[in-house]
CSV table of C-alpha atoms in Angstrom, one decimal:
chain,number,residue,atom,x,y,z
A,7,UNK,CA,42.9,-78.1,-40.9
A,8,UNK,CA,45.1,-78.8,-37.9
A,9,UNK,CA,48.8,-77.9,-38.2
A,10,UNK,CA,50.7,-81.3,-38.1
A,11,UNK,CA,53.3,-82.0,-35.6
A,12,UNK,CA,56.6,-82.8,-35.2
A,13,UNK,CA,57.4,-86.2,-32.6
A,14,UNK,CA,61.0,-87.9,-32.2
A,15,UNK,CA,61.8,-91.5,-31.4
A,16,UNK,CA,65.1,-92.8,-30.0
A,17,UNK,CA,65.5,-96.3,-31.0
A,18,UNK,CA,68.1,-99.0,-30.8
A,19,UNK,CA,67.7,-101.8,-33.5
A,20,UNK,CA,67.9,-104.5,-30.9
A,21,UNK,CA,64.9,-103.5,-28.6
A,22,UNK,CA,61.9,-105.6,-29.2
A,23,UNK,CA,60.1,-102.8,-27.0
A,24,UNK,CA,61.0,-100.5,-28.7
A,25,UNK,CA,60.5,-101.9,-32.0
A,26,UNK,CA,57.2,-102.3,-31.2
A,27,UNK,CA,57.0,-98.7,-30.0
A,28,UNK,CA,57.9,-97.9,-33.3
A,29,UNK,CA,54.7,-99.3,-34.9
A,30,UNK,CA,52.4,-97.7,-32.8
A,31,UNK,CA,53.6,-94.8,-33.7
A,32,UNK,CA,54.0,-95.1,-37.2
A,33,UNK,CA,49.7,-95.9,-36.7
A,34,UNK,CA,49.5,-92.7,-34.2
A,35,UNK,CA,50.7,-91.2,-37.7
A,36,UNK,CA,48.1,-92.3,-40.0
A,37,UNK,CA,44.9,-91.1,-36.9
A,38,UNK,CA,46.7,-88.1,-35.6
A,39,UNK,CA,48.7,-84.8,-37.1
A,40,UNK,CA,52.1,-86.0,-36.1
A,41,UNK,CA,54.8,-86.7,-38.2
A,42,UNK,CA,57.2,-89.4,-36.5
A,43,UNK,CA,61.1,-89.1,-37.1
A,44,UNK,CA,63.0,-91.9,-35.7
A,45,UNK,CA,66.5,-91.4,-34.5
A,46,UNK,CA,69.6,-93.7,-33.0
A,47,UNK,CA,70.6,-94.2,-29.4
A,48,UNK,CA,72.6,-97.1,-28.3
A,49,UNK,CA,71.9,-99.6,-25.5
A,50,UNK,CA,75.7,-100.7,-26.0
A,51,UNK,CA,76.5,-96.8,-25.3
A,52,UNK,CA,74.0,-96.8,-22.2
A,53,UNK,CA,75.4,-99.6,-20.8
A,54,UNK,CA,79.2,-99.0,-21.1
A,55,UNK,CA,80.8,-99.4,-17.7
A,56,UNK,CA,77.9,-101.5,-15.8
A,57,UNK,CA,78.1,-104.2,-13.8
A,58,UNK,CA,75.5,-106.7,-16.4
A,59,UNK,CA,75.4,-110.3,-16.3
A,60,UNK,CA,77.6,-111.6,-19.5
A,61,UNK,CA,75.1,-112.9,-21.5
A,62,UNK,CA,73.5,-109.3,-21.6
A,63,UNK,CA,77.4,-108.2,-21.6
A,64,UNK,CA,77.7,-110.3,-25.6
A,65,UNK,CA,74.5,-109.0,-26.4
A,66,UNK,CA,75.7,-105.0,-25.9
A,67,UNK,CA,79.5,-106.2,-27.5
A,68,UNK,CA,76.9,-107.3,-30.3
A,69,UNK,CA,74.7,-104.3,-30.3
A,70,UNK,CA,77.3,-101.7,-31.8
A,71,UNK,CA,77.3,-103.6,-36.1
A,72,UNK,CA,73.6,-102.2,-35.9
A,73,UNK,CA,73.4,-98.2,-34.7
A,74,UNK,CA,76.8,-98.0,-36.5
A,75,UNK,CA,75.1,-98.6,-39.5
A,76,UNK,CA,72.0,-96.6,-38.7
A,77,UNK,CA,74.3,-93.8,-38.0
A,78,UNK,CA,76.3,-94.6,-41.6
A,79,UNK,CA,73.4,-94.5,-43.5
A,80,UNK,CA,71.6,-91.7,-41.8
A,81,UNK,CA,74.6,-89.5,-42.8
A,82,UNK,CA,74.5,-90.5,-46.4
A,83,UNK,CA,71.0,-91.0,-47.4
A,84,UNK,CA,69.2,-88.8,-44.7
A,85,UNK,CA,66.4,-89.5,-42.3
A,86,UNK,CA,63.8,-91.0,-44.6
A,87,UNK,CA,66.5,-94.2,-45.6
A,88,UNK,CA,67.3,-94.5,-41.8
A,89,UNK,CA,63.7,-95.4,-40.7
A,90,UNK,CA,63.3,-97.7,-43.8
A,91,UNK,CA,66.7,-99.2,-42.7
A,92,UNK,CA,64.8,-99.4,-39.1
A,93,UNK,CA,61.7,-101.4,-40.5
A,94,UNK,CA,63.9,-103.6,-42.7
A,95,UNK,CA,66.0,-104.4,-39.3
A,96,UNK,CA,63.5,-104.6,-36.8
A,97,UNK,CA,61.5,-107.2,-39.5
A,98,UNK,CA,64.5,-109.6,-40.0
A,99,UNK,CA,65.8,-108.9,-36.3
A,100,UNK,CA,62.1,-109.3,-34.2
A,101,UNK,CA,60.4,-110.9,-36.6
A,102,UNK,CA,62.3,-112.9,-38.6
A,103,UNK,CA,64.7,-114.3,-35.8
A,104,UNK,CA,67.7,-113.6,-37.5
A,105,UNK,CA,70.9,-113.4,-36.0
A,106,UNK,CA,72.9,-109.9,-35.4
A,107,UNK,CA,75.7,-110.1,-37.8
A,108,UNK,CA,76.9,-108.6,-41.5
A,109,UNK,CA,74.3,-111.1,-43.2
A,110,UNK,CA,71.3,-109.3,-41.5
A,111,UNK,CA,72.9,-105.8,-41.8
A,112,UNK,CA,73.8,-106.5,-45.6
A,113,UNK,CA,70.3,-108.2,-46.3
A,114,UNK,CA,68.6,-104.8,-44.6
A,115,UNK,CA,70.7,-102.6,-46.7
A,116,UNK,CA,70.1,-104.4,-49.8
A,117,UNK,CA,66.3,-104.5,-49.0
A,118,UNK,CA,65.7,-100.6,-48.7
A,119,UNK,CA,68.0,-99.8,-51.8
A,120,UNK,CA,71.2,-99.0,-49.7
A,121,UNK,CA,74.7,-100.0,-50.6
A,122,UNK,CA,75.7,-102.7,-49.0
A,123,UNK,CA,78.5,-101.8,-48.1
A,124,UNK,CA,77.4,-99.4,-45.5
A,125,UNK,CA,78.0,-103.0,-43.6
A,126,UNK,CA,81.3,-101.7,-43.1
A,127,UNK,CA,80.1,-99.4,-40.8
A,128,UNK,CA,79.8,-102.6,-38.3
A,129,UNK,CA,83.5,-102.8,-37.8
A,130,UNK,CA,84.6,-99.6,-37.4
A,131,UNK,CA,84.5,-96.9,-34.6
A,132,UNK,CA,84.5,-93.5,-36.8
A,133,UNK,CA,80.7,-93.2,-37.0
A,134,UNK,CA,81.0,-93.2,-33.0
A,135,UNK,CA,81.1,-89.8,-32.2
A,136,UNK,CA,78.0,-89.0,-34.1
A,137,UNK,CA,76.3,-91.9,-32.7
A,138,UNK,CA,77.1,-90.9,-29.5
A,139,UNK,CA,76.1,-87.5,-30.2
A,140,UNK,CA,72.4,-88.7,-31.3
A,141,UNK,CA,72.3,-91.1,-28.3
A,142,UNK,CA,72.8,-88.1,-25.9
A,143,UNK,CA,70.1,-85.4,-27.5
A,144,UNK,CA,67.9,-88.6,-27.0
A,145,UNK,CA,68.9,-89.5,-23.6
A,146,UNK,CA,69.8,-85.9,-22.3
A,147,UNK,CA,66.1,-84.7,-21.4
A,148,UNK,CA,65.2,-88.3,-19.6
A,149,UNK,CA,68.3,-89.3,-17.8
A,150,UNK,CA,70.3,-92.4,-17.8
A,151,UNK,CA,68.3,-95.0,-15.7
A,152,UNK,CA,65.7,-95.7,-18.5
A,153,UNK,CA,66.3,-97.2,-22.1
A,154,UNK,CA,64.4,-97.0,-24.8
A,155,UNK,CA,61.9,-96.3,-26.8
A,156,UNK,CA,62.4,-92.7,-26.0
A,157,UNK,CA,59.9,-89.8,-27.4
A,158,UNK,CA,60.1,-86.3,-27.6
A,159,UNK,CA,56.9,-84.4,-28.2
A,160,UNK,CA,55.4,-81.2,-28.3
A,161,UNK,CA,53.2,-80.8,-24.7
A,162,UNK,CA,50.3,-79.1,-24.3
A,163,UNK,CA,51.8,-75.8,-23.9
A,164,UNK,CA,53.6,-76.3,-27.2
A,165,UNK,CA,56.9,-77.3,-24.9
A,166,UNK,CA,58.6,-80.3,-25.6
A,167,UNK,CA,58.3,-82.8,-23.3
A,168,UNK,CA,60.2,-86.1,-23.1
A,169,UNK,CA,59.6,-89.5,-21.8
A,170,UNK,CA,60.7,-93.1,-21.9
A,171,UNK,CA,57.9,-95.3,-23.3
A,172,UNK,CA,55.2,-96.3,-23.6
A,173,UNK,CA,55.9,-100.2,-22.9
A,174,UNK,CA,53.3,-102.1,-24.9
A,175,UNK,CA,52.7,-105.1,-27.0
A,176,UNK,CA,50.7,-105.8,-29.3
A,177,UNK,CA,50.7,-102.4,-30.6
A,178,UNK,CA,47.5,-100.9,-31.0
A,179,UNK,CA,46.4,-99.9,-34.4
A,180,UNK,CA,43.7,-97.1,-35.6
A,181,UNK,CA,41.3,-95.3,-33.3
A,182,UNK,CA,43.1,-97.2,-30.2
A,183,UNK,CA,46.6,-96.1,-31.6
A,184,UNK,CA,45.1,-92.4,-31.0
A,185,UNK,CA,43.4,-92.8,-27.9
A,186,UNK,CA,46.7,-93.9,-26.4
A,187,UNK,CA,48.7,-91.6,-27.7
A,188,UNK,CA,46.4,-88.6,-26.4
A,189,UNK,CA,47.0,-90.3,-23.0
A,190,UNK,CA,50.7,-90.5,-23.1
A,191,UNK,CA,50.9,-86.9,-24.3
A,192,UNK,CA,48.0,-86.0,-21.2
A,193,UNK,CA,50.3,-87.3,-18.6
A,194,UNK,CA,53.8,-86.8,-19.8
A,195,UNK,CA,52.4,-83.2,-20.3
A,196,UNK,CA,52.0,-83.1,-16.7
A,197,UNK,CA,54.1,-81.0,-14.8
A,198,UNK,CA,55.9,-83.1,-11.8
A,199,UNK,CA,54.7,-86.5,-13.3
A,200,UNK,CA,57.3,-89.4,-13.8
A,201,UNK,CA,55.9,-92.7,-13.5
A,202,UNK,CA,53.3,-94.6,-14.0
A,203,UNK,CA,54.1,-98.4,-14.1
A,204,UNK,CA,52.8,-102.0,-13.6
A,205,UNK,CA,54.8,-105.5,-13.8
A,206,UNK,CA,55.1,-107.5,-17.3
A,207,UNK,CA,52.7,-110.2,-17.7
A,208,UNK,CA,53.3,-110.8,-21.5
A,209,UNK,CA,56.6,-111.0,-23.7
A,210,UNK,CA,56.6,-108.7,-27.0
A,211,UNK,CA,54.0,-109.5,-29.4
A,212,UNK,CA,55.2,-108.8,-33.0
A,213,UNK,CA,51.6,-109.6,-34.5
């Protein structure tokens, strides 16, 4: 039997790339011996300091409710209740439209069995320092001029190699999930290989 696999996602709650990221992977999961753990990083955190146009600059001022609360839970309930709180987020924020605020983050909470008033967790800076903390043993091995989804891996040599991406939409479910992910893992196990990249032709499909 092959030995499963440990693989690590960065994610921030607002990132409809990402989110979708997140659902390949959970079907890379089902074909493949990997075991996904999912794990915050902050676009608000990324961005502090930039010059960004200010409808992006609400959108980051809007962005810390969310990862506090990831972080909040996380430390209460573990790793399991943080990537159900992920899924219950990502549905009511990608799919379901709704707007960031304590009615989503309450209505998440309540979904996955968590206290509500983790909510709290919105307004307040003292989960900070640990969610800067997971942002940065995300970020740390790719470098500051990409976002997220974010994945560490084990490479070929058993190394753990870590890359921004991959970029798609729809994701791709079964065999296809697979056959991607042996891809990714072919080239970001390449030594001296950073980009591969071709310009958006579609918006995120959540289907």
């Amino acid at each position: 039997m092959t030995e499963r696999v440990a693989v690590d996602m960065w994610f921030d709650p607002l990132c409809p790339w990402a989110w979708i990221t997140s659902r390949w992977l959970l079907e890379v999961e089902k074909v493949r011996p990997v075991d996904i753990s999912f794990h915050v990083m902050s676009l608000s955190v990324l961005n502090e300091g930039r010059d960004l146009p200010e409808q992006y600059q609400e959108l980051m001022k809007s962005g810390w409710g969310p990862v506090r609360v990831c972080i909040a839970a996380e430390q209460a309930h573990g790793a399991e209740a943080l990537a159900k709180l992920y899924t219950a987020m990502g549905t009511r924020i990608h799919l379901g439209k709704e707007p960031l605020g304590r009615e989503m983050l309450v209505g998440a909470l309540t979904e996955v069995g968590l206290d509500p008033a983790l909510a709290d967790a919105a307004e307040t800076t003292a989960y900070d320092e640990a969610l800067r903390a997971s942002h940065e043993a995300g970020m740390r091995p790719v470098g500051t001029d990409v976002g997220t989804p974010v994945i560490h891996a084990p490479g070929p040599g058993g190394d753990k190699v870590a890359f921004f991406g991959p970029v798609i939409t729809p994701a791709p479910r079964g065999e296809a999930a697979g056959r991607l992910w042996d891809g990714v893992l072919l080239v970001a196990g390449t030594p001296g290989f950073y980009e591969l990249k071709r310009s958006r032709e579609l918006g995120p499909i959540f289907d």
